[in-house]
GROMACS .gro file of N, CA, C and O in nm:
model
  480
    1MET      N    1  -0.145   1.273   3.119
    1MET     CA    2  -0.261   1.264   3.032
    1MET      C    3  -0.221   1.214   2.893
    1MET      O    4  -0.289   1.130   2.836
    2ASP      N    5  -0.110   1.266   2.841
    2ASP     CA    6  -0.063   1.224   2.709
    2ASP      C    7  -0.027   1.076   2.708
    2ASP      O    8  -0.054   1.006   2.610
    3ASN      N    9   0.033   1.029   2.817
    3ASN     CA   10   0.072   0.888   2.825
    3ASN      C   11  -0.050   0.797   2.825
    3ASN      O   12  -0.047   0.689   2.767
    4LEU      N   13  -0.157   0.839   2.892
    4LEU     CA   14  -0.279   0.759   2.894
    4LEU      C   15  -0.339   0.743   2.755
    4LEU      O   16  -0.386   0.636   2.718
    5ILE      N   17  -0.334   0.850   2.677
    5ILE     CA   18  -0.387   0.846   2.541
    5ILE      C   19  -0.304   0.749   2.456
    5ILE      O   20  -0.358   0.669   2.380
    6LYS      N   21  -0.172   0.756   2.471
    6LYS     CA   22  -0.084   0.667   2.393
    6LYS      C   23  -0.107   0.521   2.431
    6LYS      O   24  -0.108   0.433   2.346
    7ILE      N   25  -0.126   0.494   2.560
    7ILE     CA   26  -0.150   0.357   2.605
    7ILE      C   27  -0.284   0.306   2.550
    7ILE      O   28  -0.295   0.191   2.505
    8ALA      N   29  -0.386   0.391   2.551
    8ALA     CA   30  -0.517   0.352   2.499
    8ALA      C   31  -0.510   0.324   2.349
    8ALA      O   32  -0.568   0.227   2.300
    9GLU      N   33  -0.439   0.409   2.274
    9GLU     CA   34  -0.424   0.387   2.130
    9GLU      C   35  -0.350   0.257   2.102
    9GLU      O   36  -0.385   0.183   2.012
   10ALA      N   37  -0.245   0.231   2.179
   10ALA     CA   38  -0.166   0.109   2.158
   10ALA      C   39  -0.248  -0.015   2.185
   10ALA      O   40  -0.234  -0.117   2.116
   11SER      N   41  -0.336  -0.010   2.284
   11SER     CA   42  -0.417  -0.128   2.315
   11SER      C   43  -0.528  -0.148   2.211
   11SER      O   44  -0.564  -0.261   2.179
   12MET      N   45  -0.581  -0.039   2.156
   12MET     CA   46  -0.686  -0.049   2.055
   12MET      C   47  -0.629  -0.097   1.921
   12MET      O   48  -0.688  -0.179   1.853
   13TRP      N   49  -0.516  -0.044   1.882
   13TRP     CA   50  -0.456  -0.075   1.754
   13TRP      C   51  -0.331  -0.159   1.776
   13TRP      O   52  -0.223  -0.105   1.792
   14ALA      N   53  -0.345  -0.288   1.776
   14ALA     CA   54  -0.228  -0.375   1.786
   14ALA      C   55  -0.158  -0.372   1.651
   14ALA      O   56  -0.213  -0.417   1.551
   15GLU      N   57  -0.039  -0.316   1.648
   15GLU     CA   58   0.032  -0.301   1.521
   15GLU      C   59   0.075  -0.437   1.469
   15GLU      O   60   0.136  -0.516   1.539
   16LYS      N   61   0.040  -0.462   1.343
   16LYS     CA   62   0.074  -0.587   1.278
   16LYS      C   63   0.215  -0.578   1.221
   16LYS      O   64   0.270  -0.469   1.204
   17GLU      N   65   0.271  -0.692   1.189
   17GLU     CA   66   0.400  -0.696   1.121
   17GLU      C   67   0.377  -0.662   0.975
   17GLU      O   68   0.305  -0.732   0.904
   18VAL      N   69   0.434  -0.551   0.929
   18VAL     CA   70   0.412  -0.504   0.793
   18VAL      C   71   0.547  -0.498   0.721
   18VAL      O   72   0.644  -0.450   0.779
   19PRO      N   73   0.554  -0.545   0.597
   19PRO     CA   74   0.681  -0.533   0.524
   19PRO      C   75   0.710  -0.387   0.492
   19PRO      O   76   0.619  -0.306   0.480
   20SER      N   77   0.836  -0.355   0.477
   20SER     CA   78   0.871  -0.216   0.445
   20SER      C   79   0.861  -0.197   0.293
   20SER      O   80   0.912  -0.278   0.216
   21PHE      N   81   0.791  -0.094   0.253
   21PHE     CA   82   0.780  -0.059   0.113
   21PHE      C   83   0.774   0.092   0.103
   21PHE      O   84   0.754   0.162   0.201
   22LYS      N   85   0.798   0.142  -0.019
   22LYS     CA   86   0.799   0.286  -0.041
   22LYS      C   87   0.733   0.316  -0.174
   22LYS      O   88   0.687   0.225  -0.243
   23SER      N   89   0.730   0.441  -0.211
   23SER     CA   90   0.672   0.482  -0.338
   23SER      C   91   0.745   0.416  -0.454
   23SER      O   92   0.867   0.406  -0.453
   24GLY      N   93   0.669   0.372  -0.552
   24GLY     CA   94   0.729   0.309  -0.669
   24GLY      C   95   0.733   0.158  -0.662
   24GLY      O   96   0.752   0.092  -0.763
   25ASP      N   97   0.714   0.102  -0.544
   25ASP     CA   98   0.714  -0.043  -0.529
   25ASP      C   99   0.581  -0.101  -0.578
   25ASP      O  100   0.476  -0.038  -0.565
   26THR      N  101   0.586  -0.221  -0.631
   26THR     CA  102   0.465  -0.292  -0.671
   26THR      C  103   0.432  -0.390  -0.561
   26THR      O  104   0.515  -0.474  -0.525
   27ILE      N  105   0.312  -0.378  -0.505
   27ILE     CA  106   0.273  -0.464  -0.394
   27ILE      C  107   0.136  -0.526  -0.421
   27ILE      O  108   0.060  -0.477  -0.503
   28THR      N  109   0.109  -0.635  -0.349
   28THR     CA  110  -0.021  -0.699  -0.353
   28THR      C  111  -0.081  -0.694  -0.214
   28THR      O  112  -0.019  -0.740  -0.118
   29VAL      N  113  -0.198  -0.634  -0.203
   29VAL     CA  114  -0.269  -0.624  -0.075
   29VAL      C  115  -0.387  -0.720  -0.082
   29VAL      O  116  -0.471  -0.711  -0.171
   30THR      N  117  -0.392  -0.813   0.013
   30THR     CA  118  -0.505  -0.904   0.023
   30THR      C  119  -0.590  -0.857   0.140
   30THR      O  120  -0.539  -0.844   0.252
   31TYR      N  121  -0.718  -0.829   0.114
   31TYR     CA  122  -0.804  -0.774   0.218
   31TYR      C  123  -0.935  -0.849   0.223
   31TYR      O  124  -0.977  -0.912   0.125
   32LYS      N  125  -0.999  -0.842   0.340
   32LYS     CA  126  -1.126  -0.913   0.362
   32LYS      C  127  -1.242  -0.824   0.320
   32LYS      O  128  -1.245  -0.706   0.352
   33ILE      N  129  -1.337  -0.885   0.249
   33ILE     CA  130  -1.460  -0.816   0.213
   33ILE      C  131  -1.574  -0.889   0.284
   33ILE      O  132  -1.587  -1.010   0.271
   34VAL      N  133  -1.652  -0.815   0.362
   34VAL     CA  134  -1.763  -0.873   0.436
   34VAL      C  135  -1.892  -0.836   0.366
   34VAL      O  136  -1.923  -0.717   0.349
   35GLU      N  137  -1.968  -0.937   0.322
   35GLU     CA  138  -2.097  -0.915   0.256
   35GLU      C  139  -2.202  -0.992   0.335
   35GLU      O  140  -2.211  -1.114   0.325
   36GLY      N  141  -2.277  -0.922   0.415
   36GLY     CA  142  -2.376  -0.987   0.499
   36GLY      C  143  -2.306  -1.071   0.605
   36GLY      O  144  -2.227  -1.020   0.683
   37ASN      N  145  -2.333  -1.200   0.606
   37ASN     CA  146  -2.264  -1.287   0.702
   37ASN      C  147  -2.152  -1.367   0.636
   37ASN      O  148  -2.091  -1.452   0.700
   38LYS      N  149  -2.124  -1.339   0.507
   38LYS     CA  150  -2.016  -1.407   0.435
   38LYS      C  151  -1.893  -1.318   0.432
   38LYS      O  152  -1.901  -1.196   0.433
   39GLU      N  153  -1.778  -1.383   0.425
   39GLU     CA  154  -1.650  -1.312   0.423
   39GLU      C  155  -1.562  -1.376   0.316
   39GLU      O  156  -1.555  -1.498   0.306
   40ARG      N  157  -1.495  -1.292   0.233
   40ARG     CA  158  -1.404  -1.345   0.132
   40ARG      C  159  -1.281  -1.257   0.122
   40ARG      O  160  -1.281  -1.143   0.169
   41LEU      N  161  -1.176  -1.312   0.063
   41LEU     CA  162  -1.052  -1.239   0.045
   41LEU      C  163  -1.040  -1.195  -0.100
   41LEU      O  164  -1.075  -1.269  -0.192
   42GLN      N  165  -0.990  -1.072  -0.119
   42GLN     CA  166  -0.968  -1.019  -0.253
   42GLN      C  167  -0.832  -0.953  -0.258
   42GLN      O  168  -0.789  -0.891  -0.160
   43SER      N  169  -0.763  -0.966  -0.369
   43SER     CA  170  -0.629  -0.909  -0.385
   43SER      C  171  -0.634  -0.786  -0.474
   43SER      O  172  -0.713  -0.780  -0.568
   44PHE      N  173  -0.548  -0.691  -0.444
   44PHE     CA  174  -0.534  -0.569  -0.524
   44PHE      C  175  -0.385  -0.549  -0.546
   44PHE      O  176  -0.310  -0.526  -0.451
   45ARG      N  177  -0.340  -0.562  -0.671
   45ARG     CA  178  -0.197  -0.548  -0.701
   45ARG      C  179  -0.175  -0.423  -0.784
   45ARG      O  180  -0.243  -0.401  -0.884
   46GLY      N  181  -0.082  -0.340  -0.739
   46GLY     CA  182  -0.054  -0.217  -0.811
   46GLY      C  183   0.071  -0.150  -0.759
   46GLY      O  184   0.143  -0.203  -0.675
   47THR      N  185   0.094  -0.029  -0.807
   47THR     CA  186   0.210   0.050  -0.771
   47THR      C  187   0.174   0.148  -0.661
   47THR      O  188   0.072   0.214  -0.669
   48VAL      N  189   0.259   0.157  -0.560
   48VAL     CA  190   0.237   0.252  -0.451
   48VAL      C  191   0.271   0.391  -0.504
   48VAL      O  192   0.382   0.415  -0.549
   49ILE      N  193   0.173   0.482  -0.501
   49ILE     CA  194   0.200   0.617  -0.551
   49ILE      C  195   0.219   0.718  -0.438
   49ILE      O  196   0.272   0.825  -0.460
   50GLN      N  197   0.177   0.682  -0.316
   50GLN     CA  198   0.203   0.771  -0.203
   50GLN      C  199   0.185   0.697  -0.072
   50GLN      O  200   0.110   0.601  -0.064
   51ILE      N  201   0.256   0.744   0.030
   51ILE     CA  202   0.238   0.699   0.167
   51ILE      C  203   0.226   0.825   0.251
   51ILE      O  204   0.309   0.915   0.239
   52LYS      N  205   0.120   0.834   0.332
   52LYS     CA  206   0.104   0.955   0.411
   52LYS      C  207   0.060   0.920   0.552
   52LYS      O  208   0.006   0.812   0.577
   53GLY      N  209   0.082   1.012   0.643
   53GLY     CA  210   0.046   0.990   0.783
   53GLY      C  211   0.160   0.923   0.858
   53GLY      O  212   0.264   0.890   0.802
   54ARG      N  213   0.136   0.903   0.987
   54ARG     CA  214   0.235   0.833   1.067
   54ARG      C  215   0.165   0.763   1.183
   54ARG      O  216   0.051   0.798   1.218
   55GLY      N  217   0.232   0.666   1.238
   55GLY     CA  218   0.173   0.592   1.348
   55GLY      C  219   0.058   0.505   1.300
   55GLY      O  220   0.061   0.448   1.192
   56VAL      N  221  -0.047   0.498   1.381
   56VAL     CA  222  -0.161   0.411   1.347
   56VAL      C  223  -0.250   0.470   1.238
   56VAL      O  224  -0.334   0.401   1.183
   57THR      N  225  -0.230   0.598   1.204
   57THR     CA  226  -0.311   0.660   1.100
   57THR      C  227  -0.243   0.659   0.964
   57THR      O  228  -0.289   0.726   0.872
   58LYS      N  229  -0.134   0.585   0.950
   58LYS     CA  230  -0.060   0.581   0.824
   58LYS      C  231  -0.145   0.515   0.715
   58LYS      O  232  -0.209   0.414   0.738
   59MET      N  233  -0.146   0.578   0.596
   59MET     CA  234  -0.225   0.528   0.483
   59MET      C  235  -0.138   0.526   0.359
   59MET      O  236  -0.042   0.601   0.348
   60PHE      N  237  -0.173   0.439   0.265
   60PHE     CA  238  -0.099   0.434   0.139
   60PHE      C  239  -0.199   0.418   0.024
   60PHE      O  240  -0.307   0.363   0.040
   61THR      N  241  -0.160   0.471  -0.093
   61THR     CA  242  -0.244   0.467  -0.211
   61THR      C  243  -0.178   0.379  -0.316
   61THR      O  244  -0.058   0.393  -0.342
   62ILE      N  245  -0.256   0.289  -0.374
   62ILE     CA  246  -0.206   0.199  -0.478
   62ILE      C  247  -0.282   0.229  -0.607
   62ILE      O  248  -0.403   0.251  -0.605
   63ARG      N  249  -0.209   0.224  -0.719
   63ARG     CA  250  -0.270   0.250  -0.850
   63ARG      C  251  -0.242   0.132  -0.942
   63ARG      O  252  -0.131   0.080  -0.945
   64LYS      N  253  -0.346   0.090  -1.014
   64LYS     CA  254  -0.329  -0.012  -1.117
   64LYS      C  255  -0.415   0.025  -1.236
   64LYS      O  256  -0.505   0.107  -1.227
   65ILE      N  257  -0.385  -0.037  -1.350
   65ILE     CA  258  -0.463  -0.017  -1.470
   65ILE      C  259  -0.550  -0.140  -1.490
   65ILE      O  260  -0.499  -0.251  -1.500
   66SER      N  261  -0.682  -0.121  -1.495
   66SER     CA  262  -0.775  -0.231  -1.513
   66SER      C  263  -0.862  -0.203  -1.636
   66SER      O  264  -0.939  -0.106  -1.636
   67ASP      N  265  -0.846  -0.284  -1.739
   67ASP     CA  266  -0.920  -0.266  -1.866
   67ASP      C  267  -0.898  -0.127  -1.924
   67ASP      O  268  -0.991  -0.064  -1.975
   68GLY      N  269  -0.775  -0.077  -1.915
   68GLY     CA  270  -0.742   0.053  -1.973
   68GLY      C  271  -0.783   0.172  -1.889
   68GLY      O  272  -0.766   0.286  -1.930
   69ILE      N  273  -0.838   0.148  -1.771
   69ILE     CA  274  -0.881   0.256  -1.684
   69ILE      C  275  -0.797   0.252  -1.557
   69ILE      O  276  -0.780   0.145  -1.496
   70GLY      N  277  -0.747   0.366  -1.515
   70GLY     CA  278  -0.667   0.373  -1.393
   70GLY      C  279  -0.756   0.363  -1.270
   70GLY      O  280  -0.856   0.432  -1.258
   71VAL      N  281  -0.718   0.274  -1.178
   71VAL     CA  282  -0.794   0.253  -1.056
   71VAL      C  283  -0.700   0.277  -0.938
   71VAL      O  284  -0.591   0.220  -0.934
   72GLU      N  285  -0.741   0.363  -0.846
   72GLU     CA  286  -0.661   0.390  -0.726
   72GLU      C  287  -0.741   0.349  -0.605
   72GLU      O  288  -0.862   0.368  -0.599
   73ARG      N  289  -0.671   0.296  -0.506
   73ARG     CA  290  -0.736   0.256  -0.382
   73ARG      C  291  -0.650   0.300  -0.266
   73ARG      O  292  -0.528   0.284  -0.269
   74ILE      N  293  -0.712   0.356  -0.164
   74ILE     CA  294  -0.640   0.403  -0.045
   74ILE      C  295  -0.667   0.303   0.067
   74ILE      O  296  -0.781   0.269   0.095
   75PHE      N  297  -0.559   0.255   0.129
   75PHE     CA  298  -0.569   0.159   0.238
   75PHE      C  299  -0.508   0.218   0.365
   75PHE      O  300  -0.399   0.273   0.360
   76PRO      N  301  -0.575   0.204   0.480
   76PRO     CA  302  -0.508   0.233   0.607
   76PRO      C  303  -0.412   0.118   0.636
   76PRO      O  304  -0.447   0.001   0.620
   77LEU      N  305  -0.289   0.149   0.675
   77LEU     CA  306  -0.185   0.046   0.691
   77LEU      C  307  -0.221  -0.055   0.799
   77LEU      O  308  -0.198  -0.175   0.784
   78TYR      N  309  -0.280  -0.010   0.908
   78TYR     CA  310  -0.310  -0.099   1.019
   78TYR      C  311  -0.459  -0.135   1.026
   78TYR      O  312  -0.514  -0.155   1.134
   79SER      N  313  -0.524  -0.144   0.912
   79SER     CA  314  -0.665  -0.180   0.908
   79SER      C  315  -0.684  -0.326   0.947
   79SER      O  316  -0.605  -0.413   0.904
   80PRO      N  317  -0.787  -0.357   1.026
   80PRO     CA  318  -0.811  -0.498   1.059
   80PRO      C  319  -0.861  -0.579   0.939
   80PRO      O  320  -0.858  -0.700   0.942
   81HIS      N  321  -0.904  -0.512   0.831
   81HIS     CA  322  -0.952  -0.582   0.712
   81HIS      C  323  -0.839  -0.628   0.622
   81HIS      O  324  -0.860  -0.712   0.536
   82ILE      N  325  -0.718  -0.573   0.639
   82ILE     CA  326  -0.605  -0.615   0.557
   82ILE      C  327  -0.554  -0.748   0.610
   82ILE      O  328  -0.516  -0.759   0.727
   83ASP      N  329  -0.552  -0.848   0.522
   83ASP     CA  330  -0.505  -0.981   0.560
   83ASP      C  331  -0.354  -0.991   0.545
   83ASP      O  332  -0.286  -1.039   0.635
   84SER      N  333  -0.301  -0.947   0.430
   84SER     CA  334  -0.157  -0.954   0.409
   84SER      C  335  -0.114  -0.850   0.307
   84SER      O  336  -0.193  -0.807   0.223
   85ILE      N  337   0.014  -0.813   0.315
   85ILE     CA  338   0.075  -0.722   0.219
   85ILE      C  339   0.203  -0.790   0.170
   85ILE      O  340   0.286  -0.831   0.251
   86GLU      N  341   0.215  -0.803   0.039
   86GLU     CA  342   0.332  -0.870  -0.018
   86GLU      C  343   0.400  -0.775  -0.116
   86GLU      O  344   0.333  -0.719  -0.204
   87VAL      N  345   0.530  -0.756  -0.101
   87VAL     CA  346   0.606  -0.670  -0.192
   87VAL      C  347   0.652  -0.755  -0.309
   87VAL      O  348   0.723  -0.854  -0.291
   88ASN      N  349   0.610  -0.719  -0.432
   88ASN     CA  350   0.645  -0.795  -0.552
   88ASN      C  351   0.771  -0.742  -0.619
   88ASN      O  352   0.857  -0.820  -0.659
   89LYS      N  353   0.782  -0.610  -0.634
   89LYS     CA  354   0.898  -0.547  -0.698
   89LYS      C  355   0.934  -0.420  -0.623
   89LYS      O  356   0.847  -0.350  -0.573
   90HIS      N  357   1.062  -0.390  -0.620
   90HIS     CA  358   1.109  -0.264  -0.565
   90HIS      C  359   1.139  -0.171  -0.682
   90HIS      O  360   1.221  -0.204  -0.768
   91GLY      N  361   1.071  -0.059  -0.688
   91GLY     CA  362   1.090   0.036  -0.797
   91GLY      C  363   1.190   0.145  -0.761
   91GLY      O  364   1.214   0.172  -0.644
   92VAL      N  365   1.247   0.207  -0.864
   92VAL     CA  366   1.342   0.316  -0.845
   92VAL      C  367   1.273   0.445  -0.889
   92VAL      O  368   1.247   0.465  -1.008
   93VAL      N  369   1.237   0.529  -0.792
   93VAL     CA  370   1.178   0.660  -0.821
   93VAL      C  371   1.248   0.764  -0.735
   93VAL      O  372   1.308   0.733  -0.634
   94ARG      N  373   1.238   0.889  -0.778
   94ARG     CA  374   1.305   0.997  -0.706
   94ARG      C  375   1.210   1.081  -0.623
   94ARG      O  376   1.251   1.174  -0.556
   95ARG      N  377   1.083   1.051  -0.627
   95ARG     CA  378   0.983   1.131  -0.557
   95ARG      C  379   0.911   1.045  -0.454
   95ARG      O  380   0.900   0.924  -0.467
   96ALA      N  381   0.858   1.111  -0.352
   96ALA     CA  382   0.780   1.041  -0.249
   96ALA      C  383   0.637   1.020  -0.295
   96ALA      O  384   0.572   0.923  -0.257
   97ARG      N  385   0.587   1.112  -0.377
   97ARG     CA  386   0.450   1.101  -0.428
   97ARG      C  387   0.457   1.107  -0.580
   97ARG      O  388   0.493   1.211  -0.636
   98ILE      N  389   0.425   1.000  -0.646
   98ILE     CA  390   0.445   0.992  -0.790
   98ILE      C  391   0.312   1.005  -0.865
   98ILE      O  392   0.268   0.918  -0.937
   99TYR      N  393   0.250   1.122  -0.848
   99TYR     CA  394   0.123   1.151  -0.914
   99TYR      C  395   0.138   1.163  -1.065
   99TYR      O  396   0.039   1.155  -1.137
  100TYR      N  397   0.259   1.184  -1.114
  100TYR     CA  398   0.278   1.199  -1.258
  100TYR      C  399   0.242   1.071  -1.334
  100TYR      O  400   0.220   1.075  -1.454
  101LEU      N  401   0.232   0.959  -1.266
  101LEU     CA  402   0.191   0.834  -1.332
  101LEU      C  403   0.048   0.842  -1.384
  101LEU      O  404   0.011   0.770  -1.476
  102ARG      N  405  -0.033   0.929  -1.324
  102ARG     CA  406  -0.173   0.940  -1.365
  102ARG      C  407  -0.186   0.987  -1.509
  102ARG      O  408  -0.281   0.951  -1.578
  103GLY      N  409  -0.092   1.065  -1.555
  103GLY     CA  410  -0.100   1.118  -1.691
  103GLY      C  411  -0.027   1.035  -1.794
  103GLY      O  412  -0.028   1.067  -1.912
  104LEU      N  413   0.038   0.927  -1.753
  104LEU     CA  414   0.117   0.845  -1.845
  104LEU      C  415   0.045   0.714  -1.876
  104LEU      O  416  -0.027   0.660  -1.792
  105THR      N  417   0.066   0.664  -1.999
  105THR     CA  418   0.009   0.536  -2.037
  105THR      C  419   0.114   0.453  -2.109
  105THR      O  420   0.214   0.507  -2.159
  106GLY      N  421   0.091   0.325  -2.117
  106GLY     CA  422   0.179   0.236  -2.194
  106GLY      C  423   0.318   0.223  -2.134
  106GLY      O  424   0.335   0.216  -2.012
  107LYS      N  425   0.418   0.223  -2.222
  107LYS     CA  426   0.556   0.203  -2.177
  107LYS      C  427   0.608   0.321  -2.095
  107LYS      O  428   0.700   0.305  -2.016
  108LYS      N  429   0.551   0.438  -2.115
  108LYS     CA  430   0.595   0.556  -2.041
  108LYS      C  431   0.562   0.544  -1.892
  108LYS      O  432   0.626   0.606  -1.808
  109ALA      N  433   0.461   0.464  -1.861
  109ALA     CA  434   0.416   0.451  -1.722
  109ALA      C  435   0.495   0.344  -1.645
  109ALA      O  436   0.465   0.318  -1.529
  110ARG      N  437   0.595   0.284  -1.709
  110ARG     CA  438   0.674   0.183  -1.640
  110ARG      C  439   0.771   0.247  -1.542
  110ARG      O  440   0.820   0.358  -1.564
  111ILE      N  441   0.801   0.175  -1.437
  111ILE     CA  442   0.897   0.220  -1.336
  111ILE      C  443   1.015   0.124  -1.339
  111ILE      O  444   0.996   0.002  -1.345
  112LYS      N  445   1.136   0.180  -1.335
  112LYS     CA  446   1.254   0.095  -1.334
  112LYS      C  447   1.254   0.007  -1.211
  112LYS      O  448   1.213   0.050  -1.103
  113GLU      N  449   1.302  -0.114  -1.227
  113GLU     CA  450   1.306  -0.209  -1.117
  113GLU      C  451   1.444  -0.210  -1.055
  113GLU      O  452   1.545  -0.203  -1.124
  114LYS      N  453   1.448  -0.217  -0.924
  114LYS     CA  454   1.573  -0.221  -0.851
  114LYS      C  455   1.631  -0.362  -0.863
  114LYS      O  456   1.561  -0.461  -0.845
  115LYS      N  457   1.759  -0.369  -0.895
  115LYS     CA  458   1.826  -0.500  -0.907
  115LYS      C  459   1.846  -0.556  -0.767
  115LYS      O  460   1.902  -0.491  -0.680
  116MET      N  461   1.799  -0.677  -0.748
  116MET     CA  462   1.813  -0.743  -0.618
  116MET      C  463   1.933  -0.838  -0.624
  116MET      O  464   1.947  -0.915  -0.718
  117THR      N  465   2.018  -0.829  -0.525
  117THR     CA  466   2.133  -0.919  -0.517
  117THR      C  467   2.103  -1.029  -0.417
  117THR      O  468   2.034  -1.006  -0.317
  118SER      N  469   2.152  -1.146  -0.445
  118SER     CA  470   2.127  -1.258  -0.353
  118SER      C  471   2.222  -1.248  -0.234
  118SER      O  472   2.342  -1.226  -0.249
  119ALA      N  473   2.167  -1.264  -0.115
  119ALA     CA  474   2.246  -1.258   0.007
  119ALA      C  475   2.297  -1.397   0.041
  119ALA      O  476   2.221  -1.492   0.050
  120LYS      N  477   2.427  -1.408   0.056
  120LYS     CA  478   2.485  -1.538   0.091
  120LYS      C  479   2.539  -1.540   0.230
  120LYS      O  480   2.577  -1.448   0.287
   0.00000   0.00000   0.00000
């Protein structure tokens, strides 16, 4: 019975190729917005403050500052509305959930960037 449920879930949710990212990384999520019979793409760029769940129910929260106001958006990782996910920067944080960013503004809210070495 358990195997049948897993097979059904796998057929319903075809897992897409997703880049690996973690808390503290800055990513850009491009997603489809459907308005009536029209469809358009919109990007949301921000810092990942948490990743929760596992399997097809995995979700992540992104935070950005827009006109001085903090905006957070929660995305299901395997949503059919997500067009692409691009990792812009790898951040260095010590926590899995960085809610402390909500109380910080300006330079205090910056996250150290991981130095990337070129692979030869």
